mmCIF file of C-alpha atoms in Angstrom:
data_model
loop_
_atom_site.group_PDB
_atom_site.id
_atom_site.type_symbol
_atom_site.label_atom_id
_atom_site.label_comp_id
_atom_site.label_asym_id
_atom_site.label_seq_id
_atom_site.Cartn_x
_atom_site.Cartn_y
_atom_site.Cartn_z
ATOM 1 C CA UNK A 1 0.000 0.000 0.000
ATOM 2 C CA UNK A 2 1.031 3.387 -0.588
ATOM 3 C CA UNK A 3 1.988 5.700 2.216
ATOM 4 C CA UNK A 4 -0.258 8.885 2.082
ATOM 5 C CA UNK A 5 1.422 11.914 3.576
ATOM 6 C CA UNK A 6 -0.403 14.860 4.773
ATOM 7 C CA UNK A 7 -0.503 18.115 2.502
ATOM 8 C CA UNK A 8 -0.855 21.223 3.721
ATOM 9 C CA UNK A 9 -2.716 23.517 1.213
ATOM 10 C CA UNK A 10 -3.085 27.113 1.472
ATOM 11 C CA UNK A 11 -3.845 30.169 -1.488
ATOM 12 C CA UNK A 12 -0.867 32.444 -2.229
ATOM 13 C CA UNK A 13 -2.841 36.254 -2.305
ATOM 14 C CA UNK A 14 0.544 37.107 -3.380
ATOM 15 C CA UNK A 15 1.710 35.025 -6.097
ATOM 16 C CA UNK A 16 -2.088 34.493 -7.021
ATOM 17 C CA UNK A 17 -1.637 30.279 -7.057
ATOM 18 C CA UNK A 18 -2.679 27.449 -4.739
ATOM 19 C CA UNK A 19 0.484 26.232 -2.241
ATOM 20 C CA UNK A 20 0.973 22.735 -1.569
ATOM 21 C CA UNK A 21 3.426 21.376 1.245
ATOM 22 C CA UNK A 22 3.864 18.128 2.637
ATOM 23 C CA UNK A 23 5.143 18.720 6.279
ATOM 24 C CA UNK A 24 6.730 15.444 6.918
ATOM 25 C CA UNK A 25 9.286 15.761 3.792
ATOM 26 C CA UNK A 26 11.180 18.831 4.370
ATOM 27 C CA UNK A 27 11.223 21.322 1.611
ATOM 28 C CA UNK A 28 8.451 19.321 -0.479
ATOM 29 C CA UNK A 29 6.195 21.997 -2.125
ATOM 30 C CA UNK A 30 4.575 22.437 -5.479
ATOM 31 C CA UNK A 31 1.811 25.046 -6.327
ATOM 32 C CA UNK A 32 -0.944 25.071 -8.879
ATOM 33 C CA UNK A 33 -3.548 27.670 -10.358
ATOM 34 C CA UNK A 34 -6.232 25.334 -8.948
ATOM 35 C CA UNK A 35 -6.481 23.043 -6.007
ATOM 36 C CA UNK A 36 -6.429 20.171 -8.453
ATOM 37 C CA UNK A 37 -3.295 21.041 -9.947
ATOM 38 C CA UNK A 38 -1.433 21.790 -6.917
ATOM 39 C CA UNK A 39 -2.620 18.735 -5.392
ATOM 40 C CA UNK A 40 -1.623 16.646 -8.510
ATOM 41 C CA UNK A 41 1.776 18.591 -8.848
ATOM 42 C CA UNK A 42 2.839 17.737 -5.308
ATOM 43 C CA UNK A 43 1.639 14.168 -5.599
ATOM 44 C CA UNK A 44 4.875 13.856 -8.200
ATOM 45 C CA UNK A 45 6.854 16.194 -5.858
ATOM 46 C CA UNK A 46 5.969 13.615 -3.018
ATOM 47 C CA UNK A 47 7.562 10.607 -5.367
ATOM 48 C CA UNK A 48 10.817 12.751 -6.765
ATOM 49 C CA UNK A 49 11.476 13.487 -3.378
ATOM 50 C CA UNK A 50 11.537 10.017 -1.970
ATOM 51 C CA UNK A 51 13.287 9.118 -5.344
ATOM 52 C CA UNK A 52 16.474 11.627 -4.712
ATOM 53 C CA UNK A 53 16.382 10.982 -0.653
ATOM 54 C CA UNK A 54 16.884 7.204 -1.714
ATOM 55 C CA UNK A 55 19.394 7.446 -4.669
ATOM 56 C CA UNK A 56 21.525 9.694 -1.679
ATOM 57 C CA UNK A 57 21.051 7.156 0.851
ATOM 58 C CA UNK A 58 18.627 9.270 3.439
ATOM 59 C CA UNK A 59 15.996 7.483 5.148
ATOM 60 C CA UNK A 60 12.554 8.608 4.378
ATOM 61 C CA UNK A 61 10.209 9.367 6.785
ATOM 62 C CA UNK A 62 6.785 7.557 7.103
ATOM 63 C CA UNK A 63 4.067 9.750 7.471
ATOM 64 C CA UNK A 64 2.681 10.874 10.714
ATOM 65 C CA UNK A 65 -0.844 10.516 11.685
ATOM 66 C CA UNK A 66 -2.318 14.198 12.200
ATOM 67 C CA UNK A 67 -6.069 15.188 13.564
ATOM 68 C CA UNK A 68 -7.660 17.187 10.271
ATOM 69 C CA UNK A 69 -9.178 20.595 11.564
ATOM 70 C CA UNK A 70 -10.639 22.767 9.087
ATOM 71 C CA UNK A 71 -10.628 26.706 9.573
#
């Protein structure tokens, strides 16, 4: 089974695009003019990421479980 890591996602006012961050995989972002395709672009972040930490030899953390609160 896949391991499903939480994303953080959040709208940019600024740079006028969705944000999305995976908190568990440092520095694992991607952003999208939609939720969709910031969701889908950090979905391939999430897997190049674990790619490059393995091809280096750094472990790879398994995701955390988190309590989901809406604002």
């Amino acid at each position: 089974m896949k391991d499903k890591y939480d994303i953080v996602l959040h709208w940019s006012r600024e740079d006028r695009v969705f944000i999305a961050e995976v908190p568990d995989l440092p520095g694992c972002m991607a952003h999208g003019r939609s939720r969709a395709k910031a969701l889908a672009q950090v979905e391939e972040a999430i897997q190049l990421w674990i790619e490059v930490a393995r091809e280096a030899g750094m472990a790879v953390p398994q995701p955390k479980r988190r309590r989901v609160t809406r604002a």
